[in-house]
GROMACS .gro file of N, CA, C and O in nm:
model
  508
    1MET      N    1  10.217  10.124  10.903
    1MET     CA    2  10.097  10.260  10.858
    1MET      C    3  10.084  10.238  10.685
    1MET      O    4  10.211  10.237  10.625
    2ALA      N    5   9.981  10.258  10.622
    2ALA     CA    6   9.972  10.273  10.504
    2ALA      C    7   9.928  10.409  10.468
    2ALA      O    8   9.848  10.453  10.487
    3ASN      N    9   9.977  10.440  10.335
    3ASN     CA   10   9.964  10.551  10.251
    3ASN      C   11   9.875  10.510  10.160
    3ASN      O   12   9.901  10.439  10.087
    4ILE      N   13   9.736  10.566  10.125
    4ILE     CA   14   9.636  10.519  10.042
    4ILE      C   15   9.568  10.644   9.970
    4ILE      O   16   9.594  10.776  10.040
    5THR      N   17   9.513  10.602   9.865
    5THR     CA   18   9.475  10.747   9.791
    5THR      C   19   9.346  10.701   9.766
    5THR      O   20   9.297  10.620   9.749
    6VAL      N   21   9.254  10.797   9.833
    6VAL     CA   22   9.112  10.797   9.880
    6VAL      C   23   9.002  10.861   9.776
    6VAL      O   24   9.036  10.995   9.771
    7SER      N   25   8.938  10.813   9.692
    7SER     CA   26   8.870  10.942   9.627
    7SER      C   27   8.702  10.944   9.626
    7SER      O   28   8.667  11.039   9.628
    8ASP      N   29   8.627  10.857   9.724
    8ASP     CA   30   8.587  10.838   9.819
    8ASP      C   31   8.559  10.842   9.923
    8ASP      O   32   8.523  10.718  10.016
    9LEU      N   33   8.579  10.927  10.047
    9LEU     CA   34   8.565  10.941  10.150
    9LEU      C   35   8.449  11.022  10.214
    9LEU      O   36   8.424  11.118  10.139
   10TYR      N   37   8.373  10.938  10.261
   10TYR     CA   38   8.248  10.957  10.358
   10TYR      C   39   8.275  10.948  10.542
   10TYR      O   40   8.329  10.900  10.585
   11ILE      N   41   8.230  11.096  10.536
   11ILE     CA   42   8.242  11.096  10.698
   11ILE      C   43   8.069  11.151  10.738
   11ILE      O   44   8.051  11.278  10.704
   12ASN      N   45   8.021  11.087  10.852
   12ASN     CA   46   7.895  11.111  10.903
   12ASN      C   47   7.808  11.135  10.742
   12ASN      O   48   7.759  11.234  10.740
   13ASP      N   49   7.840  11.072  10.694
   13ASP     CA   50   7.737  11.018  10.509
   13ASP      C   51   7.755  11.160  10.432
   13ASP      O   52   7.677  11.161  10.323
   14VAL      N   53   7.847  11.233  10.444
   14VAL     CA   54   7.879  11.335  10.333
   14VAL      C   55   7.998  11.300  10.294
   14VAL      O   56   8.122  11.302  10.353
   15LYS      N   57   7.990  11.318  10.175
   15LYS     CA   58   8.154  11.298  10.067
   15LYS      C   59   8.196  11.410  10.101
   15LYS      O   60   8.194  11.573  10.091
   16MET      N   61   8.363  11.435  10.139
   16MET     CA   62   8.449  11.502  10.178
   16MET      C   63   8.523  11.497  10.054
   16MET      O   64   8.569  11.460   9.919
   17PRO      N   65   8.575  11.640  10.056
   17PRO     CA   66   8.662  11.648   9.905
   17PRO      C   67   8.820  11.586   9.891
   17PRO      O   68   8.815  11.503  10.008
   18ASP      N   69   8.828  11.539   9.795
   18ASP     CA   70   8.912  11.471   9.734
   18ASP      C   71   9.042  11.510   9.855
   18ASP      O   72   9.110  11.617   9.837
   19PRO      N   73   9.081  11.385   9.885
   19PRO     CA   74   9.214  11.412   9.994
   19PRO      C   75   9.337  11.459   9.911
   19PRO      O   76   9.328  11.405   9.811
   20ALA      N   77   9.437  11.491   9.969
   20ALA     CA   78   9.584  11.516   9.884
   20ALA      C   79   9.647  11.401   9.836
   20ALA      O   80   9.577  11.274   9.894
   21LEU      N   81   9.707  11.403   9.729
   21LEU     CA   82   9.758  11.279   9.678
   21LEU      C   83   9.863  11.257   9.827
   21LEU      O   84   9.924  11.311   9.909
   22GLU      N   85   9.836  11.100   9.823
   22GLU     CA   86   9.906  11.032   9.957
   22GLU      C   87   9.886  11.123  10.047
   22GLU      O   88   9.930  11.103  10.171
   23GLY      N   89   9.724  11.151  10.055
   23GLY     CA   90   9.686  11.252  10.197
   23GLY      C   91   9.641  11.180  10.277
   23GLY      O   92   9.541  11.207  10.399
   24VAL      N   93   9.611  11.019  10.272
   24VAL     CA   94   9.535  10.938  10.384
   24VAL      C   95   9.647  10.839  10.447
   24VAL      O   96   9.689  10.771  10.344
   25THR      N   97   9.661  10.874  10.557
   25THR     CA   98   9.783  10.755  10.629
   25THR      C   99   9.678  10.684  10.709
   25THR      O  100   9.577  10.710  10.802
   26VAL      N  101   9.677  10.558  10.722
   26VAL     CA  102   9.617  10.447  10.792
   26VAL      C  103   9.682  10.372  10.890
   26VAL      O  104   9.772  10.329  10.839
   27SER      N  105   9.667  10.374  11.017
   27SER     CA  106   9.747  10.296  11.108
   27SER      C  107   9.627  10.215  11.215
   27SER      O  108   9.500  10.234  11.204
   28ARG      N  109   9.685  10.094  11.237
   28ARG     CA  110   9.586   9.990  11.298
   28ARG      C  111   9.643   9.955  11.421
   28ARG      O  112   9.791   9.917  11.420
   29GLU      N  113   9.609  10.011  11.535
   29GLU     CA  114   9.670  10.009  11.668
   29GLU      C  115   9.606   9.857  11.744
   29GLU      O  116   9.447   9.859  11.752
   30LYS      N  117   9.695   9.780  11.797
   30LYS     CA  118   9.642   9.673  11.881
   30LYS      C  119   9.587   9.729  12.022
   30LYS      O  120   9.700   9.813  12.074
   31ILE      N  121   9.506   9.693  12.093
   31ILE     CA  122   9.476   9.736  12.205
   31ILE      C  123   9.479   9.647  12.306
   31ILE      O  124   9.394   9.498  12.284
   32TRP      N  125   9.566   9.650  12.400
   32TRP     CA  126   9.595   9.544  12.478
   32TRP      C  127   9.477   9.503  12.593
   32TRP      O  128   9.456   9.633  12.667
   33SER      N  129   9.477   9.375  12.665
   33SER     CA  130   9.418   9.400  12.784
   33SER      C  131   9.498   9.450  12.913
   33SER      O  132   9.598   9.516  12.872
   34SER      N  133   9.400   9.489  12.991
   34SER     CA  134   9.466   9.544  13.122
   34SER      C  135   9.564   9.488  13.221
   34SER      O  136   9.649   9.576  13.296
   35ASN      N  137   9.567   9.355  13.214
   35ASN     CA  138   9.703   9.292  13.272
   35ASN      C  139   9.794   9.240  13.208
   35ASN      O  140   9.885   9.178  13.194
   36THR      N  141   9.807   9.358  13.115
   36THR     CA  142   9.933   9.294  13.005
   36THR      C  143  10.044   9.406  13.045
   36THR      O  144  10.036   9.472  13.143
   37GLY      N  145  10.186   9.297  13.049
   37GLY     CA  146  10.305   9.371  13.093
   37GLY      C  147  10.408   9.247  13.087
   37GLY      O  148  10.398   9.115  13.038
   38ARG      N  149  10.499   9.291  13.142
   38ARG     CA  150  10.651   9.180  13.172
   38ARG      C  151  10.635   9.071  13.302
   38ARG      O  152  10.596   9.163  13.388
   39THR      N  153  10.654   8.951  13.273
   39THR     CA  154  10.676   8.866  13.388
   39THR      C  155  10.822   8.928  13.443
   39THR      O  156  10.911   8.977  13.411
   40THR      N  157  10.841   8.885  13.566
   40THR     CA  158  10.968   8.844  13.632
   40THR      C  159  11.104   8.825  13.562
   40THR      O  160  11.185   8.887  13.539
   41SER      N  161  11.068   8.714  13.466
   41SER     CA  162  11.187   8.667  13.365
   41SER      C  163  11.175   8.779  13.259
   41SER      O  164  11.271   8.726  13.164
   42GLY      N  165  11.080   8.893  13.259
   42GLY     CA  166  11.082   8.946  13.124
   42GLY      C  167  11.031   8.895  12.988
   42GLY      O  168  11.011   8.981  12.889
   43LYS      N  169  10.951   8.874  13.003
   43LYS     CA  170  10.848   8.765  12.918
   43LYS      C  171  10.733   8.842  12.939
   43LYS      O  172  10.666   8.894  13.004
   44MET      N  173  10.695   8.925  12.779
   44MET     CA  174  10.577   8.989  12.761
   44MET      C  175  10.462   8.863  12.768
   44MET      O  176  10.426   8.812  12.704
   45VAL      N  177  10.304   8.954  12.840
   45VAL     CA  178  10.230   8.856  12.828
   45VAL      C  179  10.077   8.964  12.836
   45VAL      O  180  10.116   9.066  12.870
   46GLY      N  181   9.991   8.898  12.767
   46GLY     CA  182   9.871   8.985  12.760
   46GLY      C  183   9.824   8.904  12.663
   46GLY      O  184   9.822   8.805  12.557
   47THR      N  185   9.678   9.010  12.618
   47THR     CA  186   9.629   8.968  12.541
   47THR      C  187   9.511   9.066  12.463
   47THR      O  188   9.500   9.183  12.504
   48VAL      N  189   9.526   9.063  12.348
   48VAL     CA  190   9.517   9.181  12.233
   48VAL      C  191   9.321   9.161  12.228
   48VAL      O  192   9.277   9.110  12.192
   49VAL      N  193   9.286   9.291  12.274
   49VAL     CA  194   9.145   9.259  12.305
   49VAL      C  195   9.063   9.352  12.141
   49VAL      O  196   8.931   9.343  12.147
   50ALA      N  197   9.160   9.461  12.079
   50ALA     CA  198   9.103   9.501  11.960
   50ALA      C  199   9.209   9.597  11.896
   50ALA      O  200   9.300   9.592  11.941
   51VAL      N  201   9.157   9.578  11.776
   51VAL     CA  202   9.231   9.633  11.679
   51VAL      C  203   9.170   9.785  11.622
   51VAL      O  204   9.082   9.754  11.595
   52LYS      N  205   9.183   9.877  11.658
   52LYS     CA  206   9.153  10.029  11.595
   52LYS      C  207   9.233  10.117  11.487
   52LYS      O  208   9.356  10.079  11.489
   53THR      N  209   9.182  10.173  11.448
   53THR     CA  210   9.198  10.236  11.321
   53THR      C  211   9.227  10.409  11.314
   53THR      O  212   9.149  10.468  11.404
   54THR      N  213   9.341  10.429  11.274
   54THR     CA  214   9.358  10.603  11.297
   54THR      C  215   9.364  10.619  11.157
   54THR      O  216   9.473  10.577  11.100
   55LEU      N  217   9.282  10.735  11.104
   55LEU     CA  218   9.315  10.774  10.978
   55LEU      C  219   9.354  10.914  11.028
   55LEU      O  220   9.308  11.015  11.063
   56LYS      N  221   9.477  10.974  10.935
   56LYS     CA  222   9.508  11.087  10.963
   56LYS      C  223   9.494  11.148  10.824
   56LYS      O  224   9.560  11.101  10.719
   57ILE      N  225   9.406  11.254  10.787
   57ILE     CA  226   9.344  11.301  10.650
   57ILE      C  227   9.439  11.420  10.615
   57ILE      O  228   9.408  11.531  10.714
   58LYS      N  229   9.498  11.477  10.502
   58LYS     CA  230   9.523  11.585  10.464
   58LYS      C  231   9.488  11.621  10.294
   58LYS      O  232   9.420  11.533  10.259
   59TRP      N  233   9.447  11.770  10.311
   59TRP     CA  234   9.361  11.801  10.192
   59TRP      C  235   9.455  11.915  10.115
   59TRP      O  236   9.574  11.958  10.168
   60PRO      N  237   9.450  11.895   9.968
   60PRO     CA  238   9.536  12.006   9.885
   60PRO      C  239   9.438  12.124   9.914
   60PRO      O  240   9.375  12.170  10.026
   61VAL      N  241   9.502  12.252   9.859
   61VAL     CA  242   9.442  12.373   9.873
   61VAL      C  243   9.255  12.332   9.846
   61VAL      O  244   9.192  12.299   9.749
   62LEU      N  245   9.193  12.421   9.938
   62LEU     CA  246   9.047  12.450   9.916
   62LEU      C  247   9.011  12.568   9.954
   62LEU      O  248   9.045  12.667   9.988
   63THR      N  249   8.853  12.564   9.930
   63THR     CA  250   8.776  12.685   9.926
   63THR      C  251   8.711  12.694  10.087
   63THR      O  252   8.712  12.608  10.097
   64PRO      N  253   8.668  12.824  10.091
   64PRO     CA  254   8.589  12.797  10.234
   64PRO      C  255   8.470  12.729  10.239
   64PRO      O  256   8.469  12.656  10.356
   65ALA      N  257   8.371  12.686  10.157
   65ALA     CA  258   8.296  12.601  10.106
   65ALA      C  259   8.371  12.448  10.126
   65ALA      O  260   8.269  12.395  10.240
   66GLN      N  261   8.460  12.430  10.102
   66GLN     CA  262   8.498  12.253  10.106
   66GLN      C  263   8.535  12.262  10.245
   66GLN      O  264   8.525  12.155  10.309
   67VAL      N  265   8.585  12.361  10.335
   67VAL     CA  266   8.656  12.347  10.481
   67VAL      C  267   8.523  12.362  10.545
   67VAL      O  268   8.474  12.281  10.645
   68ALA      N  269   8.384  12.416  10.510
   68ALA     CA  270   8.293  12.397  10.581
   68ALA      C  271   8.226  12.269  10.583
   68ALA      O  272   8.151  12.179  10.650
   69THR      N  273   8.231  12.240  10.462
   69THR     CA  274   8.155  12.069  10.457
   69THR      C  275   8.270  11.981  10.566
   69THR      O  276   8.193  11.877  10.613
   70ILE      N  277   8.394  11.984  10.535
   70ILE     CA  278   8.449  11.890  10.633
   70ILE      C  279   8.456  11.970  10.786
   70ILE      O  280   8.423  11.857  10.859
   71GLU      N  281   8.435  12.060  10.850
   71GLU     CA  282   8.389  12.121  10.958
   71GLU      C  283   8.269  12.075  10.995
   71GLU      O  284   8.283  12.027  11.154
   72GLY      N  285   8.169  12.098  10.935
   72GLY     CA  286   8.023  11.999  10.958
   72GLY      C  287   8.057  11.874  10.980
   72GLY      O  288   7.960  11.840  11.073
   73ALA      N  289   8.097  11.746  10.924
   73ALA     CA  290   8.129  11.653  10.945
   73ALA      C  291   8.215  11.606  11.076
   73ALA      O  292   8.172  11.486  11.123
   74VAL      N  293   8.291  11.654  11.092
   74VAL     CA  294   8.401  11.608  11.190
   74VAL      C  295   8.347  11.702  11.333
   74VAL      O  296   8.427  11.669  11.418
   75SER      N  297   8.298  11.812  11.333
   75SER     CA  298   8.309  11.875  11.447
   75SER      C  299   8.167  11.916  11.562
   75SER      O  300   8.141  12.029  11.576
   76ASP      N  301   8.081  11.824  11.509
   76ASP     CA  302   7.905  11.824  11.577
   76ASP      C  303   7.970  11.793  11.725
   76ASP      O  304   7.952  11.671  11.738
   77PRO      N  305   7.921  11.841  11.808
   77PRO     CA  306   7.931  11.859  11.965
   77PRO      C  307   7.849  11.730  11.978
   77PRO      O  308   7.862  11.690  12.138
   78ASP      N  309   7.710  11.759  11.929
   78ASP     CA  310   7.626  11.662  11.979
   78ASP      C  311   7.607  11.488  11.919
   78ASP      O  312   7.543  11.418  11.957
   79ASN      N  313   7.738  11.530  11.788
   79ASN     CA  314   7.742  11.407  11.709
   79ASN      C  315   7.888  11.333  11.756
   79ASN      O  316   7.936  11.342  11.603
   80PRO      N  317   7.938  11.336  11.817
   80PRO     CA  318   8.098  11.307  11.840
   80PRO      C  319   8.156  11.182  11.754
   80PRO      O  320   8.243  11.166  11.712
   81PHE      N  321   8.064  11.072  11.758
   81PHE     CA  322   8.091  10.966  11.698
   81PHE      C  323   7.997  10.892  11.564
   81PHE      O  324   7.899  10.881  11.586
   82VAL      N  325   8.100  10.919  11.461
   82VAL     CA  326   8.004  10.936  11.358
   82VAL      C  327   8.096  10.791  11.227
   82VAL      O  328   8.207  10.794  11.235
   83PRO      N  329   7.997  10.745  11.140
   83PRO     CA  330   8.035  10.704  11.065
   83PRO      C  331   8.112  10.738  10.947
   83PRO      O  332   8.089  10.833  10.895
   84VAL      N  333   8.268  10.659  10.913
   84VAL     CA  334   8.377  10.686  10.777
   84VAL      C  335   8.407  10.603  10.724
   84VAL      O  336   8.406  10.479  10.721
   85LYS      N  337   8.326  10.610  10.585
   85LYS     CA  338   8.361  10.523  10.502
   85LYS      C  339   8.475  10.574  10.376
   85LYS      O  340   8.480  10.690  10.334
   86TYR      N  341   8.584  10.443  10.352
   86TYR     CA  342   8.674  10.484  10.307
   86TYR      C  343   8.731  10.315  10.231
   86TYR      O  344   8.678  10.241  10.255
   87THR      N  345   8.811  10.347  10.144
   87THR     CA  346   8.907  10.207  10.093
   87THR      C  347   9.049  10.220  10.150
   87THR      O  348   9.113  10.268  10.126
   88ASP      N  349   9.032  10.107  10.213
   88ASP     CA  350   9.144  10.066  10.287
   88ASP      C  351   9.238  10.013  10.189
   88ASP      O  352   9.245  10.040  10.064
   89ALA      N  353   9.381  10.012  10.256
   89ALA     CA  354   9.513   9.954  10.185
   89ALA      C  355   9.503   9.836  10.076
   89ALA      O  356   9.566   9.793  10.024
   90THR      N  357   9.416   9.784  10.139
   90THR     CA  358   9.397   9.640  10.055
   90THR      C  359   9.267   9.617   9.939
   90THR      O  360   9.267   9.556   9.869
   91GLY      N  361   9.196   9.760   9.929
   91GLY     CA  362   9.125   9.793   9.856
   91GLY      C  363   8.968   9.749   9.882
   91GLY      O  364   8.870   9.768   9.806
   92GLU      N  365   8.951   9.720   9.998
   92GLU     CA  366   8.833   9.696  10.059
   92GLU      C  367   8.772   9.843  10.082
   92GLU      O  368   8.826   9.928  10.169
   93THR      N  369   8.629   9.864  10.049
   93THR     CA  370   8.568   9.954  10.132
   93THR      C  371   8.494   9.925  10.243
   93THR      O  372   8.443   9.853  10.258
   94VAL      N  373   8.555  10.014  10.355
   94VAL     CA  374   8.506   9.975  10.498
   94VAL      C  375   8.437  10.104  10.579
   94VAL      O  376   8.460  10.211  10.533
   95THR      N  377   8.350  10.092  10.640
   95THR     CA  378   8.324  10.186  10.741
   95THR      C  379   8.339  10.155  10.866
   95THR      O  380   8.304  10.059  10.952
   96ARG      N  381   8.363  10.269  10.957
   96ARG     CA  382   8.432  10.225  11.084
   96ARG      C  383   8.357  10.381  11.150
   96ARG      O  384   8.342  10.467  11.084
   97THR      N  385   8.330  10.371  11.286
   97THR     CA  386   8.317  10.492  11.369
   97THR      C  387   8.419  10.531  11.461
   97THR      O  388   8.481  10.476  11.522
   98MET      N  389   8.386  10.672  11.436
   98MET     CA  390   8.540  10.725  11.447
   98MET      C  391   8.475  10.857  11.513
   98MET      O  392   8.384  10.917  11.520
   99TYR      N  393   8.583  10.913  11.570
   99TYR     CA  394   8.548  11.022  11.637
   99TYR      C  395   8.713  11.122  11.597
   99TYR      O  396   8.775  11.056  11.563
  100PHE      N  397   8.697  11.243  11.615
  100PHE     CA  398   8.781  11.355  11.494
  100PHE      C  399   8.838  11.439  11.640
  100PHE      O  400   8.802  11.479  11.722
  101GLY      N  401   9.005  11.472  11.605
  101GLY     CA  402   9.049  11.570  11.660
  101GLY      C  403   9.031  11.663  11.616
  101GLY      O  404   8.937  11.697  11.538
  102THR      N  405   9.131  11.798  11.648
  102THR     CA  406   9.125  11.934  11.623
  102THR      C  407   9.143  11.950  11.460
  102THR      O  408   9.239  11.935  11.462
  103PRO      N  409   9.043  11.980  11.346
  103PRO     CA  410   9.090  12.038  11.245
  103PRO      C  411   9.190  12.118  11.266
  103PRO      O  412   9.173  12.245  11.299
  104SER      N  413   9.299  12.127  11.144
  104SER     CA  414   9.365  12.235  11.166
  104SER      C  415   9.344  12.335  10.993
  104SER      O  416   9.376  12.222  10.907
  105TYR      N  417   9.391  12.440  10.973
  105TYR     CA  418   9.412  12.475  10.831
  105TYR      C  419   9.487  12.609  10.798
  105TYR      O  420   9.505  12.686  10.958
  106THR      N  421   9.531  12.650  10.741
  106THR     CA  422   9.600  12.733  10.714
  106THR      C  423   9.522  12.869  10.582
  106THR      O  424   9.552  12.800  10.486
  107VAL      N  425   9.562  12.999  10.615
  107VAL     CA  426   9.458  13.036  10.476
  107VAL      C  427   9.597  13.075  10.427
  107VAL      O  428   9.726  13.138  10.472
  108TYR      N  429   9.615  13.056  10.278
  108TYR     CA  430   9.692  13.022  10.185
  108TYR      C  431   9.713  13.145  10.112
  108TYR      O  432   9.765  13.215  10.106
  109SER      N  433   9.598  13.221  10.057
  109SER     CA  434   9.568  13.362  10.016
  109SER      C  435   9.425  13.379   9.972
  109SER      O  436   9.328  13.317  10.017
  110TRP      N  437   9.449  13.522   9.910
  110TRP     CA  438   9.339  13.602   9.849
  110TRP      C  439   9.367  13.596   9.731
  110TRP      O  440   9.439  13.683   9.685
  111ALA      N  441   9.285  13.516   9.619
  111ALA     CA  442   9.316  13.547   9.494
  111ALA      C  443   9.181  13.590   9.425
  111ALA      O  444   9.064  13.514   9.445
  112ASN      N  445   9.163  13.680   9.345
  112ASN     CA  446   9.069  13.721   9.250
  112ASN      C  447   8.906  13.711   9.350
  112ASN      O  448   8.844  13.668   9.322
  113GLY      N  449   8.943  13.794   9.487
  113GLY     CA  450   8.843  13.781   9.588
  113GLY      C  451   8.831  13.660   9.615
  113GLY      O  452   8.679  13.662   9.724
  114MET      N  453   8.875  13.564   9.613
  114MET     CA  454   8.832  13.427   9.673
  114MET      C  455   8.932  13.352   9.772
  114MET      O  456   9.066  13.393   9.770
  115GLN      N  457   8.904  13.354   9.891
  115GLN     CA  458   9.005  13.282  10.008
  115GLN      C  459   9.030  13.150   9.966
  115GLN      O  460   8.950  13.075   9.934
  116TYR      N  461   9.170  13.112   9.983
  116TYR     CA  462   9.181  12.966   9.976
  116TYR      C  463   9.282  12.895  10.069
  116TYR      O  464   9.353  12.961  10.136
  117ILE      N  465   9.271  12.810  10.136
  117ILE     CA  466   9.316  12.743  10.255
  117ILE      C  467   9.388  12.634  10.232
  117ILE      O  468   9.354  12.544  10.130
  118LYS      N  469   9.548  12.625  10.244
  118LYS     CA  470   9.604  12.510  10.254
  118LYS      C  471   9.616  12.427  10.403
  118LYS      O  472   9.610  12.467  10.510
  119ASN      N  473   9.690  12.315  10.381
  119ASN     CA  474   9.756  12.267  10.499
  119ASN      C  475   9.625  12.199  10.582
  119ASN      O  476   9.637  12.210  10.722
  120ALA      N  477   9.504  12.193  10.525
  120ALA     CA  478   9.389  12.118  10.602
  120ALA      C  479   9.414  11.986  10.656
  120ALA      O  480   9.468  11.924  10.569
  121SER      N  481   9.387  11.943  10.823
  121SER     CA  482   9.432  11.813  10.831
  121SER      C  483   9.313  11.779  10.943
  121SER      O  484   9.300  11.876  10.990
  122VAL      N  485   9.294  11.649  10.951
  122VAL     CA  486   9.213  11.621  11.097
  122VAL      C  487   9.283  11.473  11.066
  122VAL      O  488   9.266  11.392  11.005
  123ASP      N  489   9.274  11.440  11.221
  123ASP     CA  490   9.302  11.281  11.258
  123ASP      C  491   9.151  11.207  11.318
  123ASP      O  492   9.095  11.290  11.362
  124GLY      N  493   9.105  11.083  11.224
  124GLY     CA  494   9.020  11.017  11.268
  124GLY      C  495   9.028  10.906  11.348
  124GLY      O  496   9.108  10.847  11.329
  125ILE      N  497   8.995  10.851  11.474
  125ILE     CA  498   9.042  10.769  11.569
  125ILE      C  499   8.896  10.671  11.579
  125ILE      O  500   8.768  10.729  11.617
  126GLU      N  501   8.921  10.557  11.579
  126GLU     CA  502   8.802  10.472  11.592
  126GLU      C  503   8.799  10.453  11.724
  126GLU      O  504   8.856  10.455  11.831
  127GLN      N  505   8.625  10.473  11.751
  127GLN     CA  506   8.556  10.435  11.849
  127GLN      C  507   8.631  10.316  11.972
  127GLN      O  508   8.630  10.196  11.917
   0.00000   0.00000   0.00000
């Protein structure tokens, strides 16, 4: 897993609010063939059929408008697989098609008549 700083994160072609410092964790998971397993001698056999990316994204304190931007990009039931553009740990800008888990948020405070949200996070999993 790699923690990266992302200044330009786009989900479904919409620029997201800047994630928190060290707020994006990238995991690359090998997907093995269905006949993968151990032989009677204990040797592992199988074929890697794909490597898929998971992004765990966390944001700092957000306004309701920023939360609405995130929700609109990750929670469309009519469009569950969306393009996600980010800079990976190698410095390369990549685009992956992903679906998203359930976003979570904590109402942090009401200050000066404005609501603020913290602990906003969501996971994107490559299709």
